[in-house]
């Protein structure tokens, strides 16, 4: 029986980081991607097997997936790449893990829950920084206040972002904000609300963003009202507000082309030094209808480092036979304390 995993998008910034960390930890993933010129040298450097296939080559994809128990999908934006990989996982009965944070992708995988259960496969998106720490914190808060009807989550510590993250953000730049209201995903204006949040180093201003938890935390906690905030500079907040009027323009092909060209001129992602120095913070608050409230927070390694650590921790569980079939979220599959398995993560209950 297959007992290994395939790392697709291994030549990307995050895929490469995960490939290196995996080998340091004694794992031997099969590296994969669509570009032989970058996959082959990486596999040679790490002394790993590799496969080269595009996501529309279902025959080669099935052959590769038939050799493994699970896929860790790191090629994004996932709005374009998730479906063909999830289709192949369901055909070949390999578990599907990805590092998306895109609400629409999470929802489309949630809609395949029955199909996945019938195939005996786990569909588990969001095994990275977006959303493992916040998802675990949300589930922890639900455990503290089971009657909660409102959840607010906030993140701080997004330093330099990778080209892939920037591209995903640019593709969604004209879509405004997103919250969950009475159980339904609901569009709101960009930078809809701003509030002061104390991540543990004094209050800072944080603004609503369409982070993946508006989709995933609902499945993890059942809480019907969810808002997600990020601590961002005032200049970015102003820009987000401006996008309410000019969002349509930002979504046009020439502007998208221009922005993506600018992204390619930036470094691929944070340097090793930036990753080692960086930290991430997550804050969460739940309230119920009688006014009871609980607040908890987490601190941990820099976001991309944390993505590699959480993704590989989850891969470890899956390869050990610890998985639940159907659509899952990180906290639904592995509980609120999954995040405490990651070195350097601290959780505290504040109120
Ligand atoms: N949730 C989180 O916390 C988290 C953390 C990190 C990254 N991410 C997400 O993960 C994705 C990758 O990020 P990154 O930093 O690694 O970006 P990156 O360095 O730009 O790498 C992108 C990767 O995706 C592949 N790819 C893109 N479109 C593809 C397609 N249509 N078919 C096959 N492969 C495709 C690229 O392959 P080629 O080289 O062949 O183009 C490359 O391997 C982004 O969507 C990002 O938002 C999420």
Tab-separated table of C-alpha atoms and ligand atoms in Angstrom:
chain	number	residue	atom	x	y	z
A	1	UNK	CA	0.000	0.000	0.000
A	2	UNK	CA	1.222	3.512	-0.852
A	3	UNK	CA	2.773	5.212	2.169
A	4	UNK	CA	4.470	8.273	0.741
A	5	UNK	CA	3.241	11.690	-0.411
A	6	UNK	CA	3.572	13.777	-3.527
A	7	UNK	CA	4.501	17.453	-3.224
A	8	UNK	CA	3.035	19.272	-6.228
A	9	UNK	CA	4.304	22.795	-6.992
A	10	UNK	CA	7.603	21.806	-5.375
A	11	UNK	CA	9.508	24.379	-7.433
A	12	UNK	CA	7.499	27.340	-6.048
A	13	UNK	CA	8.732	29.412	-3.109
A	14	UNK	CA	6.613	27.593	-0.517
A	15	UNK	CA	6.893	24.178	-2.187
A	16	UNK	CA	10.684	24.433	-2.143
A	17	UNK	CA	10.680	25.449	1.527
A	18	UNK	CA	8.511	22.426	2.359
A	19	UNK	CA	10.692	20.092	0.239
A	20	UNK	CA	13.831	21.187	2.129
A	21	UNK	CA	12.205	20.932	5.562
A	22	UNK	CA	10.706	17.537	4.678
A	23	UNK	CA	14.122	16.072	3.838
A	24	UNK	CA	15.639	17.607	6.998
A	25	UNK	CA	12.957	15.684	8.914
A	26	UNK	CA	13.658	12.400	7.195
A	27	UNK	CA	10.600	12.476	4.904
A	28	UNK	CA	11.073	11.534	1.255
A	29	UNK	CA	8.283	13.150	-0.772
A	30	UNK	CA	8.044	12.630	-4.505
A	31	UNK	CA	8.525	16.113	-5.930
A	32	UNK	CA	6.242	17.205	-8.755
A	33	UNK	CA	5.321	20.170	-10.895
A	34	UNK	CA	4.815	21.117	-14.504
A	35	UNK	CA	8.278	22.552	-15.181
A	36	UNK	CA	10.976	19.910	-15.711
A	37	UNK	CA	13.715	22.574	-15.806
A	38	UNK	CA	13.170	23.455	-12.144
A	39	UNK	CA	11.728	20.217	-10.698
A	40	UNK	CA	14.540	17.959	-11.946
A	41	UNK	CA	17.486	19.953	-10.450
A	42	UNK	CA	15.634	20.367	-7.136
A	43	UNK	CA	14.983	16.615	-6.954
A	44	UNK	CA	18.650	15.953	-7.774
A	45	UNK	CA	19.805	18.419	-5.084
A	46	UNK	CA	17.605	16.742	-2.448
A	47	UNK	CA	18.136	13.225	-3.791
A	48	UNK	CA	14.396	12.675	-4.211
A	49	UNK	CA	12.231	11.130	-6.923
A	50	UNK	CA	10.262	13.451	-9.145
A	51	UNK	CA	7.387	13.490	-11.646
A	52	UNK	CA	6.605	16.139	-14.231
A	53	UNK	CA	3.018	16.738	-15.320
A	54	UNK	CA	0.599	19.568	-15.967
A	55	UNK	CA	-2.782	19.618	-14.283
A	56	UNK	CA	-4.645	18.941	-17.535
A	57	UNK	CA	-2.679	15.715	-18.138
A	58	UNK	CA	-4.976	13.434	-16.169
A	59	UNK	CA	-3.389	10.160	-17.332
A	60	UNK	CA	0.106	11.066	-16.065
A	61	UNK	CA	-1.393	12.655	-12.976
A	62	UNK	CA	-3.284	9.435	-12.119
A	63	UNK	CA	-0.163	7.307	-12.603
A	64	UNK	CA	1.768	9.577	-10.209
A	65	UNK	CA	-1.013	9.706	-7.607
A	66	UNK	CA	-1.512	5.943	-7.668
A	67	UNK	CA	1.950	5.649	-6.089
A	68	UNK	CA	1.169	7.779	-3.009
A	69	UNK	CA	-1.162	7.930	-0.021
A	70	UNK	CA	-1.526	11.713	-0.147
A	71	UNK	CA	-0.836	14.866	-2.153
A	72	UNK	CA	0.362	18.122	-0.640
A	73	UNK	CA	-0.728	20.613	-3.273
A	74	UNK	CA	1.325	23.838	-3.213
A	75	UNK	CA	0.638	25.219	-6.719
A	76	UNK	CA	-1.570	28.300	-6.658
A	77	UNK	CA	-3.603	30.434	-7.125
A	78	UNK	CA	-5.804	27.496	-6.147
A	79	UNK	CA	-8.863	28.931	-7.883
A	80	UNK	CA	-7.118	27.570	-11.010
A	81	UNK	CA	-5.343	24.502	-9.666
A	82	UNK	CA	-7.433	22.934	-6.907
A	83	UNK	CA	-10.188	21.247	-8.922
A	84	UNK	CA	-8.064	19.144	-11.291
A	85	UNK	CA	-5.946	17.921	-8.366
A	86	UNK	CA	-8.983	17.163	-6.179
A	87	UNK	CA	-10.564	15.309	-9.133
A	88	UNK	CA	-7.413	13.195	-9.519
A	89	UNK	CA	-7.274	12.487	-5.765
A	90	UNK	CA	-10.861	11.255	-5.819
A	91	UNK	CA	-10.150	9.055	-8.861
A	92	UNK	CA	-6.988	7.515	-7.388
A	93	UNK	CA	-8.058	7.533	-3.702
A	94	UNK	CA	-5.161	9.699	-2.522
A	95	UNK	CA	-5.828	12.172	0.303
A	96	UNK	CA	-5.842	15.814	-0.815
A	97	UNK	CA	-4.063	18.509	1.250
A	98	UNK	CA	-3.415	22.046	0.046
A	99	UNK	CA	-2.172	25.408	1.319
A	100	UNK	CA	-4.961	27.560	-0.039
A	101	UNK	CA	-6.512	30.418	1.894
A	102	UNK	CA	-9.099	31.214	-0.794
A	103	UNK	CA	-12.671	31.095	0.555
A	104	UNK	CA	-14.209	30.054	-2.793
A	105	UNK	CA	-11.801	27.110	-3.077
A	106	UNK	CA	-12.596	25.975	0.478
A	107	UNK	CA	-16.318	26.139	-0.278
A	108	UNK	CA	-15.956	24.176	-3.518
A	109	UNK	CA	-14.103	21.404	-1.640
A	110	UNK	CA	-16.710	21.465	1.159
A	111	UNK	CA	-19.362	20.816	-1.499
A	112	UNK	CA	-17.568	17.535	-2.373
A	113	UNK	CA	-17.830	16.088	1.140
A	114	UNK	CA	-20.115	13.167	0.197
A	115	UNK	CA	-18.074	12.332	-2.901
A	116	UNK	CA	-14.905	12.237	-0.772
A	117	UNK	CA	-16.510	10.058	1.914
A	118	UNK	CA	-17.651	7.616	-0.759
A	119	UNK	CA	-14.102	7.493	-2.164
A	120	UNK	CA	-12.613	7.047	1.334
A	121	UNK	CA	-10.533	10.174	0.780
A	122	UNK	CA	-9.867	13.213	2.980
A	123	UNK	CA	-10.131	16.633	1.313
A	124	UNK	CA	-8.274	18.967	3.675
A	125	UNK	CA	-7.475	22.437	2.348
A	126	UNK	CA	-5.659	25.237	4.233
A	127	UNK	CA	-2.854	23.290	5.923
A	128	UNK	CA	-0.617	26.416	5.998
A	129	UNK	CA	-0.469	29.640	8.034
A	130	UNK	CA	-3.814	30.501	6.532
A	131	UNK	CA	-5.632	28.797	8.358
A	132	UNK	CA	-4.067	26.261	10.763
A	133	UNK	CA	-3.263	28.642	13.687
A	134	UNK	CA	-6.463	30.703	13.382
A	135	UNK	CA	-8.600	27.597	12.800
A	136	UNK	CA	-7.166	25.933	15.911
A	137	UNK	CA	-7.680	29.142	17.909
A	138	UNK	CA	-11.301	29.363	16.701
A	139	UNK	CA	-11.934	25.751	17.781
A	140	UNK	CA	-10.229	26.407	21.129
A	141	UNK	CA	-12.491	29.439	21.715
A	142	UNK	CA	-15.566	27.402	20.787
A	143	UNK	CA	-14.427	24.826	23.364
A	144	UNK	CA	-14.160	27.638	25.937
A	145	UNK	CA	-17.582	29.123	25.097
A	146	UNK	CA	-19.754	26.440	23.450
A	147	UNK	CA	-22.731	28.849	23.167
A	148	UNK	CA	-20.715	31.299	20.988
A	149	UNK	CA	-22.623	32.859	18.108
A	150	UNK	CA	-19.991	35.397	16.968
A	151	UNK	CA	-16.324	34.836	16.180
A	152	UNK	CA	-13.708	37.467	15.364
A	153	UNK	CA	-10.200	36.401	14.350
A	154	UNK	CA	-7.219	38.618	13.628
A	155	UNK	CA	-3.700	38.123	12.340
A	156	UNK	CA	-0.548	40.175	12.631
A	157	UNK	CA	2.884	39.567	11.232
A	158	UNK	CA	2.589	39.327	7.509
A	159	UNK	CA	6.046	40.605	6.615
A	160	UNK	CA	7.278	40.197	3.067
A	161	UNK	CA	4.924	38.004	1.044
A	162	UNK	CA	5.817	35.526	-1.710
A	163	UNK	CA	5.103	36.118	-5.391
A	164	UNK	CA	2.448	33.397	-5.256
A	165	UNK	CA	0.649	35.037	-2.326
A	166	UNK	CA	0.857	38.439	-4.042
A	167	UNK	CA	-0.529	36.971	-7.290
A	168	UNK	CA	-3.443	35.372	-5.421
A	169	UNK	CA	-4.155	38.715	-3.712
A	170	UNK	CA	-4.017	40.643	-7.008
A	171	UNK	CA	-6.461	38.202	-8.613
A	172	UNK	CA	-8.939	38.908	-5.798
A	173	UNK	CA	-8.254	42.643	-5.480
A	174	UNK	CA	-11.536	43.726	-7.092
A	175	UNK	CA	-13.746	41.382	-5.063
A	176	UNK	CA	-14.122	43.521	-1.894
A	177	UNK	CA	-14.445	42.028	1.575
A	178	UNK	CA	-16.103	38.852	2.841
A	179	UNK	CA	-17.631	37.868	6.183
A	180	UNK	CA	-19.942	35.102	7.347
A	181	UNK	CA	-23.339	36.326	8.513
A	182	UNK	CA	-26.041	33.959	9.805
A	183	UNK	CA	-24.128	31.051	8.322
A	184	UNK	CA	-23.837	32.535	4.795
A	185	UNK	CA	-20.769	34.009	3.145
A	186	UNK	CA	-21.642	37.658	2.597
A	187	UNK	CA	-19.801	40.278	0.559
A	188	UNK	CA	-18.940	43.556	2.327
A	189	UNK	CA	-16.932	46.566	1.128
A	190	UNK	CA	-13.122	46.294	1.209
A	191	UNK	CA	-11.736	47.390	4.616
A	192	UNK	CA	-15.304	47.287	5.952
A	193	UNK	CA	-14.499	47.578	9.659
A	194	UNK	CA	-11.439	48.607	11.679
A	195	UNK	CA	-10.948	47.931	15.395
A	196	UNK	CA	-8.160	47.970	17.969
A	197	UNK	CA	-6.756	44.570	18.838
A	198	UNK	CA	-4.080	43.585	21.347
A	199	UNK	CA	-2.021	40.716	19.945
A	200	UNK	CA	0.057	40.765	23.123
A	201	UNK	CA	2.211	43.832	22.553
A	202	UNK	CA	-0.363	46.610	23.031
A	203	UNK	CA	-3.378	47.586	20.895
A	204	UNK	CA	-2.981	48.112	17.137
A	205	UNK	CA	-5.495	48.868	14.414
A	206	UNK	CA	-6.758	45.870	12.452
A	207	UNK	CA	-9.069	45.856	9.433
A	208	UNK	CA	-11.400	43.234	7.962
A	209	UNK	CA	-9.941	41.078	5.176
A	210	UNK	CA	-11.450	38.165	3.206
A	211	UNK	CA	-9.129	35.580	4.898
A	212	UNK	CA	-9.945	31.881	4.438
A	213	UNK	CA	-11.387	31.464	7.946
A	214	UNK	CA	-14.643	33.137	6.952
A	215	UNK	CA	-15.186	29.881	5.069
A	216	UNK	CA	-13.285	27.264	7.102
A	217	UNK	CA	-13.977	28.351	10.704
A	218	UNK	CA	-17.690	27.816	10.111
A	219	UNK	CA	-17.043	24.122	9.419
A	220	UNK	CA	-14.650	23.853	12.371
A	221	UNK	CA	-16.872	25.564	14.961
A	222	UNK	CA	-20.420	25.894	13.580
A	223	UNK	CA	-20.341	29.576	14.662
A	224	UNK	CA	-22.578	31.384	12.145
A	225	UNK	CA	-21.081	34.912	12.308
A	226	UNK	CA	-17.403	35.310	11.489
A	227	UNK	CA	-15.174	38.305	10.776
A	228	UNK	CA	-11.428	38.191	10.132
A	229	UNK	CA	-9.097	41.157	10.666
A	230	UNK	CA	-5.458	41.863	9.808
A	231	UNK	CA	-3.140	44.424	11.376
A	232	UNK	CA	-2.142	46.499	8.347
A	233	UNK	CA	-0.486	49.901	7.840
A	234	UNK	CA	-2.775	52.934	7.515
A	235	UNK	CA	-1.573	53.428	3.902
A	236	UNK	CA	-2.838	49.958	2.911
A	237	UNK	CA	-6.136	50.596	4.706
A	238	UNK	CA	-6.579	53.781	2.651
A	239	UNK	CA	-5.739	51.900	-0.550
A	240	UNK	CA	-8.273	49.178	0.274
A	241	UNK	CA	-10.934	51.814	0.836
A	242	UNK	CA	-10.035	53.467	-2.465
A	243	UNK	CA	-10.456	50.101	-4.196
A	244	UNK	CA	-14.181	50.284	-3.345
A	245	UNK	CA	-14.482	52.906	-6.079
A	246	UNK	CA	-11.730	51.688	-8.436
A	247	UNK	CA	-11.945	47.929	-7.881
A	248	UNK	CA	-13.459	47.333	-11.328
A	249	UNK	CA	-10.404	49.015	-12.861
A	250	UNK	CA	-7.986	46.856	-10.833
A	251	UNK	CA	-9.726	43.757	-12.193
A	252	UNK	CA	-9.236	44.656	-15.867
A	253	UNK	CA	-6.786	42.628	-17.923
A	254	UNK	CA	-4.208	45.394	-18.594
A	255	UNK	CA	-4.056	46.410	-14.913
A	256	UNK	CA	-3.839	42.760	-13.807
A	257	UNK	CA	-1.012	42.188	-16.332
A	258	UNK	CA	0.825	45.271	-15.059
A	259	UNK	CA	0.480	44.272	-11.397
A	260	UNK	CA	1.599	40.672	-12.054
A	261	UNK	CA	4.631	41.914	-13.984
A	262	UNK	CA	5.577	44.080	-10.998
A	263	UNK	CA	5.219	41.035	-8.714
A	264	UNK	CA	7.658	39.031	-10.852
A	265	UNK	CA	10.240	41.809	-10.332
A	266	UNK	CA	10.120	41.269	-6.532
A	267	UNK	CA	12.102	38.607	-4.609
A	268	UNK	CA	10.342	35.187	-4.589
A	269	UNK	CA	9.493	35.543	-0.883
A	270	UNK	CA	11.031	36.299	2.525
A	271	UNK	CA	14.759	35.489	2.815
A	272	UNK	CA	16.011	32.821	5.200
A	273	UNK	CA	17.007	35.594	7.618
A	274	UNK	CA	13.578	37.249	7.416
A	275	UNK	CA	11.909	33.887	8.055
A	276	UNK	CA	14.152	33.162	11.030
A	277	UNK	CA	13.571	36.623	12.564
A	278	UNK	CA	9.841	36.940	11.791
A	279	UNK	CA	6.984	36.064	14.105
A	280	UNK	CA	3.245	35.700	13.602
A	281	UNK	CA	0.408	36.513	15.971
A	282	UNK	CA	-3.208	35.389	15.942
A	283	UNK	CA	-5.983	36.732	18.179
A	284	UNK	CA	-9.522	35.454	18.559
A	285	UNK	CA	-12.697	36.481	20.351
A	286	UNK	CA	-16.044	34.706	20.747
A	287	UNK	CA	-19.278	36.098	22.130
A	288	UNK	CA	-22.671	34.566	22.756
A	289	UNK	CA	-26.146	36.092	22.711
A	290	UNK	CA	-26.173	36.675	26.459
A	291	UNK	CA	-23.010	38.796	26.296
A	292	UNK	CA	-20.496	36.191	27.520
A	293	UNK	CA	-17.097	36.585	25.889
A	294	UNK	CA	-13.756	34.779	25.670
A	295	UNK	CA	-10.483	35.970	24.151
A	296	UNK	CA	-7.378	33.886	23.398
A	297	UNK	CA	-4.267	34.450	21.334
A	298	UNK	CA	-1.330	32.631	19.795
A	299	UNK	CA	2.196	33.544	18.794
A	300	UNK	CA	4.476	31.488	16.616
A	301	UNK	CA	7.095	31.405	13.854
A	302	UNK	CA	6.987	33.580	10.719
A	303	UNK	CA	4.103	32.775	8.351
A	304	UNK	CA	5.923	30.837	5.587
A	305	UNK	CA	8.013	28.935	8.112
A	306	UNK	CA	4.817	28.132	9.981
A	307	UNK	CA	3.180	27.015	6.723
A	308	UNK	CA	5.962	24.483	6.131
A	309	UNK	CA	5.777	23.278	9.743
A	310	UNK	CA	1.985	22.887	9.903
A	311	UNK	CA	1.758	21.292	6.440
A	312	UNK	CA	4.360	18.678	7.328
A	313	UNK	CA	2.819	18.042	10.762
A	314	UNK	CA	-0.472	17.252	9.026
A	315	UNK	CA	1.257	15.105	6.383
A	316	UNK	CA	2.816	13.177	9.284
A	317	UNK	CA	-0.629	12.466	10.742
A	318	UNK	CA	-2.022	11.345	7.396
A	319	UNK	CA	0.901	9.025	6.650
A	320	UNK	CA	0.496	7.519	10.133
A	321	UNK	CA	-3.083	6.609	9.171
A	322	UNK	CA	-4.645	9.397	11.255
A	323	UNK	CA	-7.251	10.985	8.961
A	324	UNK	CA	-11.026	11.407	8.598
A	325	UNK	CA	-12.635	10.935	5.217
A	326	UNK	CA	-14.720	13.668	3.581
A	327	UNK	CA	-14.157	17.411	3.621
A	328	UNK	CA	-12.171	18.530	6.661
A	329	UNK	CA	-10.617	21.629	8.142
A	330	UNK	CA	-7.386	21.430	10.153
A	331	UNK	CA	-9.108	21.788	13.551
A	332	UNK	CA	-12.040	19.559	12.582
A	333	UNK	CA	-9.670	16.755	11.610
A	334	UNK	CA	-7.028	17.161	14.316
A	335	UNK	CA	-8.571	19.299	17.085
A	336	UNK	CA	-7.773	22.738	18.547
A	337	UNK	CA	-4.466	21.573	20.045
A	338	UNK	CA	-2.923	20.567	16.697
A	339	UNK	CA	-1.162	23.946	16.599
A	340	UNK	CA	0.556	23.234	19.933
A	341	UNK	CA	2.475	20.420	18.205
A	342	UNK	CA	4.431	23.107	16.335
A	343	UNK	CA	7.670	24.210	17.946
A	344	UNK	CA	7.668	27.853	19.038
A	345	UNK	CA	3.859	28.236	19.243
A	346	UNK	CA	2.425	29.639	22.473
A	347	UNK	CA	-1.306	29.971	23.255
A	348	UNK	CA	-2.785	32.027	26.073
A	349	UNK	CA	-6.321	32.692	27.312
A	350	UNK	CA	-6.633	36.411	27.939
A	351	UNK	CA	-10.244	36.873	29.061
B	1	LIG	N1	-2.276	29.494	3.106
B	1	LIG	C1	-1.070	29.906	3.318
B	1	LIG	O1	-0.717	30.206	4.433
B	1	LIG	C2	-0.116	29.983	2.188
B	1	LIG	C3	1.247	30.085	2.412
B	1	LIG	C4	2.105	30.132	1.308
B	1	LIG	C5	1.582	30.099	0.033
B	1	LIG	N2	0.243	30.023	-0.144
B	1	LIG	C6	-0.344	29.966	-1.480
B	1	LIG	O2	0.327	28.926	-2.190
B	1	LIG	C7	0.458	29.265	-3.561
B	1	LIG	C8	1.912	29.165	-3.986
B	1	LIG	O3	2.649	30.116	-3.282
B	1	LIG	P1	4.219	30.297	-3.533
B	1	LIG	O4	4.665	31.264	-2.553
B	1	LIG	O5	4.903	28.981	-3.551
B	1	LIG	O6	4.190	30.903	-5.009
B	1	LIG	P2	5.226	30.809	-6.215
B	1	LIG	O7	6.610	30.839	-5.734
B	1	LIG	O8	4.796	31.817	-7.212
B	1	LIG	O9	4.962	29.340	-6.825
B	1	LIG	C9	3.779	29.026	-7.485
B	1	LIG	C10	3.777	27.543	-7.769
B	1	LIG	O10	2.509	27.182	-8.345
B	1	LIG	C11	2.745	26.554	-9.624
B	1	LIG	N3	1.614	26.840	-10.514
B	1	LIG	C12	0.946	28.005	-10.663
B	1	LIG	N4	-0.053	27.865	-11.548
B	1	LIG	C13	-0.023	26.565	-11.944
B	1	LIG	C14	-0.805	25.801	-12.861
B	1	LIG	N5	-1.823	26.343	-13.525
B	1	LIG	N6	-0.497	24.505	-13.016
B	1	LIG	C15	0.532	23.932	-12.349
B	1	LIG	N7	1.313	24.604	-11.485
B	1	LIG	C16	1.036	25.909	-11.280
B	1	LIG	C17	4.046	27.156	-10.097
B	1	LIG	O11	4.579	26.343	-11.103
B	1	LIG	P3	5.420	26.980	-12.341
B	1	LIG	O12	6.754	27.363	-11.778
B	1	LIG	O13	5.483	25.876	-13.323
B	1	LIG	O14	4.639	28.184	-12.813
B	1	LIG	C18	4.842	27.131	-8.794
B	1	LIG	O15	5.274	25.827	-8.505
B	1	LIG	C19	-0.157	30.657	-3.711
B	1	LIG	O16	-1.487	30.507	-4.137
B	1	LIG	C20	-0.136	31.219	-2.300
B	1	LIG	O17	-1.160	32.156	-2.074
B	1	LIG	C21	-0.597	29.964	0.898
